[in-house]
Amino acid sequence: MANNLTPLSIKTLFEEEKIRYEIPIYQRDYAWTEPQIRQLILDIADYAKDKSNCNYYIGTLIVYERKDDYETIYETIDGQQRLTTLSIILNLLYNRNNDLDWFRGNILSFASRPKSTESLKLLSNLDKQSYDNPNMNIIQGYRDAEKALTQILKEKNLTEKDFVKYLANQVYILRVPVPRDTDLNHYFEIMNSRGEQLEKHEVLKAQCLKCLDVKDRVAFNKIWEAAANMERYIQYGFSKNERNAIFGGNEKDGNLWDVLDNNPEHVYENLHNSNEESESEESLEAIAKNDANISVKEEDNEDTNVRFNTVINFSNFLLHVLRIQTKTDIPLDDKRLLDLFKPYVKSDNPEANRQFVKEFGYNLLKMKFLYDKYIIKREFVGGNDRWSLKRVRIYEGKKRSYSYVGTFSDTSNPDIESEENREIIMLLSMFHVSTPTLVYKHWLNGALKWCFEQSEPITAKAYKEYLEKMAKAFLRDRFMSKSPLDYFDIIYKNSCNVQNVDDNLLNKDALNAGTAVENFIFNYLDYLLWQNFRTTKSAFNVIGDNEKLRNDSRIASFEFTFRSSVEHYYPQNPIEGPSYVIRNKKNLDSFGNLCLISNSKNSRLSNYMPLAKKEHYEQSENLDSIKQRIMMAYTEWDDGEKLMDKNGVNEILDHYKKMENVLLGKTIQGPISK
């Protein structure tokens, strides 16, 4: 057995004999979802591709060791989410016929959670095993890992063999045993209440401040602190006098404090308080922690009740600003924050560093102002939450009052959301739910870049047209291209102008890849269907309950949610038994037979036949998928070989062709015969 104090390779960890890891009852059950799983695979793939000569250290396992007559048991106090995910990934790779003879499989169990333990065992041959009431977080984790691995290896142009080799031999984890007399419950409480260390963005702030003249540090610090709270509108980060100085507008026009001064020098001058004492070099770390005397004192308390949740964190936002300012392909990976800023704040040219940081300070202010106004947030009002796109409206009088109104509201009645505002919310939320992982928020970078570069006031029409153009470019030049373009090239080099305009040169196989079909494709289609429903409804003509479909109010009120489970409407493993298994695998994985729904719904109904699914989903108050609603309107759902509906229409093929036409902007055709 390996030395416990030595980092263990993943191969060593999972091939050790007579070793078992147990998740104690006081630990929460497996909770990682698609974003965390995807990020772990991406981190490993990045090293396997670009740093294959270096080892990657994945973290620690804090364990309590005990022995019985047969094996050594490591009660896992910290690191169980990562360990479970590694087990899921290795089971996936094993099932895909990789060279994993060393993989012992089930080395992990859950104390007092037999369902979780059994679900891990199922993963060794998931496609061929039936299961009753499994832990669907684990099963869905396997599906999410499968989809993420396929996509990431393709993006990185990395072979699965090389990924497996690197994962097995050069990814390390440190197993740290606690003393035998440790009170485990007390230790667990301490670990989960320990104080936070200085975050990377706080270290970066101190590095930036060192680059500036003493006078400019005060202004830069105020901007940084105002921008750092991503869930608060930036105007609230300044005192009343500072707002008056750097934000324009007036009460009469309803845009008080809603127009940013476009002169960076004016902003720095107005934010510098000459009455405040200069800070020495030794106090910069205190400034970074916001403990220094120059930190902004809140004069206004309007926004104390948080009602908005942001779609990214501050560290990630800093990288968006850096990418737009430098116009270089900066990775949106906040784990690399300090390294990515290093060339600009710690170069050998102090004057270049100073100029960069001062410009960055103003750009940070401007882009947070634009972010607040033109990027969606999740809003909580009256016990309900929804996507919102709002600006803050402030009135000055004997007592200041404020409200939030749609960014593109009708000026005559701003409290009523305009159709244009609603359409932009749909576009932005479509992008957001398609890429929950922060490192993939290229749509957000594109939207911010466009807003940042506008010299004229931003109109709803122009913004919507740009977002639709970006969505179309993502579809054609990225997800359906035979030679996918990088996001940076699409946004920065091509300005989202589509390059692959010829439908005949698109990769149609991207639509017929079963569970590997990109979430974006499903979500973009649902946006186009939503718009079609509001206009001609040409995509809603089917042989079936046509009128009921065309009058379904749930389609008009559809909202995007985080859906990551690709459902086969005709199931892969029908619950009725082997005689019902579809004979035509091509039709099973056809885009016509697929839709994107929530994990919970797919886990409950995945093996049911279409009629049973339809009976269940028709009772739902809201729709998971507009595409799925159209599929349910058909009277039969055959496999393209056995059955037709009474009009001789192959329904999977008919639906596929109609949805393809919607995606590519073609005229909707009538029924497709076999």
mmCIF file of C-alpha atoms in Angstrom, residues 10 43 50 83 89 152 231 300 304 358 496 533 548 584 616 634 643 656:
data_model
loop_
_atom_site.group_PDB
_atom_site.id
_atom_site.type_symbol
_atom_site.label_atom_id
_atom_site.label_comp_id
_atom_site.label_asym_id
_atom_site.label_seq_id
_atom_site.Cartn_x
_atom_site.Cartn_y
_atom_site.Cartn_z
ATOM 1 C CA ILE A 10 -5.536 8.226 -9.817
ATOM 2 C CA ASP A 43 -9.219 21.108 -16.008
ATOM 3 C CA ASP A 50 -1.106 21.770 -23.046
ATOM 4 C CA LEU A 83 -13.884 11.289 -5.263
ATOM 5 C CA ILE A 89 -15.684 9.341 -14.870
ATOM 6 C CA ILE A 152 -14.376 18.721 -24.434
ATOM 7 C CA GLU A 231 -25.648 41.476 -7.186
ATOM 8 C CA ASP A 300 -27.631 55.438 0.940
ATOM 9 C CA THR A 304 -30.022 46.583 1.296
ATOM 10 C CA LYS A 358 -5.822 53.127 -14.928
ATOM 11 C CA CYS A 496 -20.709 37.359 -35.477
ATOM 12 C CA PHE A 533 -45.660 30.689 -32.080
ATOM 13 C CA LYS A 548 -54.947 22.123 -28.988
ATOM 14 C CA ASN A 584 -33.629 1.487 -36.162
ATOM 15 C CA HIS A 616 -47.857 12.888 -17.556
ATOM 16 C CA TYR A 634 -48.382 13.637 -32.932
ATOM 17 C CA LEU A 643 -45.657 1.853 -37.884
ATOM 18 C CA TYR A 656 -36.957 16.150 -37.744
#
